[in-house]
Amino acid sequence: PTASFGTFIDALLQFESDFKFEVGADDFEKPKSAAFAAAGVVNAHKLCKMTNLNWTISANEVQTKARWRRARVLNDFEAVGYGVLALEDESA
């Protein structure tokens, strides 16, 4: 639960650590890039102060602290729109 973490980056780093433990260190491959959907106004696909949580998601912080090469932040509705575009027409 998000209440267990003070910041988004804390939660992300814990997730990464847990996943590494689950798959085993030898099989773990650090993510290179990611896109995060967040509820709130997103600035330049890099920063979002979430409206439903006291967190700020920063692409720069993900790149610096998690050492991922690329990170982007999308508004949650924007992310849904991209998902809708990926749907196949059921009548085809």
PDB file of C-alpha atoms in Angstrom, residues 32-85:
ATOM      1  CA  LYS A  32      16.096   0.575 -18.548  1.00  0.00           C
ATOM      2  CA  SER A  33      13.038   2.721 -19.111  1.00  0.00           C
ATOM      3  CA  ALA A  34       9.462   3.207 -17.992  1.00  0.00           C
ATOM      4  CA  ALA A  35       6.411   5.381 -18.305  1.00  0.00           C
ATOM      5  CA  PHE A  36       4.362   6.122 -15.194  1.00  0.00           C
ATOM      6  CA  ALA A  37       0.712   7.180 -15.238  1.00  0.00           C
ATOM      7  CA  ALA A  38      -0.224   9.625 -12.482  1.00  0.00           C
ATOM      8  CA  ALA A  39      -3.355  11.428 -11.350  1.00  0.00           C
ATOM      9  CA  GLY A  40      -2.562  15.111 -11.664  1.00  0.00           C
ATOM     10  CA  VAL A  41      -1.187  17.787 -13.931  1.00  0.00           C
ATOM     11  CA  VAL A  42       1.954  16.556 -15.675  1.00  0.00           C
ATOM     12  CA  ASN A  43       4.629  19.046 -16.718  1.00  0.00           C
ATOM     13  CA  ALA A  44       6.647  18.214 -19.843  1.00  0.00           C
ATOM     14  CA  HIS A  45       6.244  14.454 -19.269  1.00  0.00           C
ATOM     15  CA  LYS A  46       8.707  14.862 -16.400  1.00  0.00           C
ATOM     16  CA  LEU A  47       6.911  15.889 -13.223  1.00  0.00           C
ATOM     17  CA  CYS A  48       3.548  15.371 -11.538  1.00  0.00           C
ATOM     18  CA  LYS A  49       2.328  16.418  -8.099  1.00  0.00           C
ATOM     19  CA  MET A  50      -0.337  13.776  -7.625  1.00  0.00           C
ATOM     20  CA  THR A  51      -3.838  14.916  -6.697  1.00  0.00           C
ATOM     21  CA  ASN A  52      -4.866  11.734  -4.865  1.00  0.00           C
ATOM     22  CA  LEU A  53      -1.657  11.184  -2.883  1.00  0.00           C
ATOM     23  CA  ASN A  54       0.987  13.366  -1.298  1.00  0.00           C
ATOM     24  CA  TRP A  55       3.627  12.249  -3.792  1.00  0.00           C
ATOM     25  CA  THR A  56       5.491  13.912  -6.607  1.00  0.00           C
ATOM     26  CA  ILE A  57       6.596  11.700  -9.480  1.00  0.00           C
ATOM     27  CA  SER A  58       9.748  12.999 -11.104  1.00  0.00           C
ATOM     28  CA  ALA A  59      11.254  11.406 -14.211  1.00  0.00           C
ATOM     29  CA  ASN A  60      14.602  12.979 -13.327  1.00  0.00           C
ATOM     30  CA  GLU A  61      14.520  11.420  -9.865  1.00  0.00           C
ATOM     31  CA  VAL A  62      13.771   7.980 -11.342  1.00  0.00           C
ATOM     32  CA  GLN A  63      16.729   8.375 -13.696  1.00  0.00           C
ATOM     33  CA  THR A  64      19.048   9.615 -10.922  1.00  0.00           C
ATOM     34  CA  LYS A  65      18.067   7.549  -7.883  1.00  0.00           C
ATOM     35  CA  ALA A  66      16.868   4.343  -9.557  1.00  0.00           C
ATOM     36  CA  ARG A  67      19.483   4.724 -12.313  1.00  0.00           C
ATOM     37  CA  TRP A  68      17.045   3.995 -15.123  1.00  0.00           C
ATOM     38  CA  ARG A  69      18.105   5.455 -18.453  1.00  0.00           C
ATOM     39  CA  ARG A  70      14.753   6.906 -19.389  1.00  0.00           C
ATOM     40  CA  ALA A  71      11.559   7.727 -17.515  1.00  0.00           C
ATOM     41  CA  ARG A  72       8.453   9.625 -18.518  1.00  0.00           C
ATOM     42  CA  VAL A  73       5.377  10.678 -16.586  1.00  0.00           C
ATOM     43  CA  LEU A  74       1.947  10.726 -18.195  1.00  0.00           C
ATOM     44  CA  ASN A  75      -1.383  11.911 -16.894  1.00  0.00           C
ATOM     45  CA  ASP A  76      -3.515   8.890 -16.021  1.00  0.00           C
ATOM     46  CA  PHE A  77      -6.192   9.816 -18.570  1.00  0.00           C
ATOM     47  CA  GLU A  78      -3.533  10.296 -21.243  1.00  0.00           C
ATOM     48  CA  ALA A  79      -2.255   6.788 -20.492  1.00  0.00           C
ATOM     49  CA  VAL A  80      -5.775   5.372 -20.835  1.00  0.00           C
ATOM     50  CA  GLY A  81      -6.062   7.090 -24.221  1.00  0.00           C
ATOM     51  CA  TYR A  82      -2.918   5.371 -25.450  1.00  0.00           C
ATOM     52  CA  GLY A  83      -4.328   2.068 -24.200  1.00  0.00           C
ATOM     53  CA  VAL A  84      -7.567   2.590 -26.097  1.00  0.00           C
ATOM     54  CA  LEU A  85      -5.602   3.216 -29.281  1.00  0.00           C
TER      55      LEU A  85
END
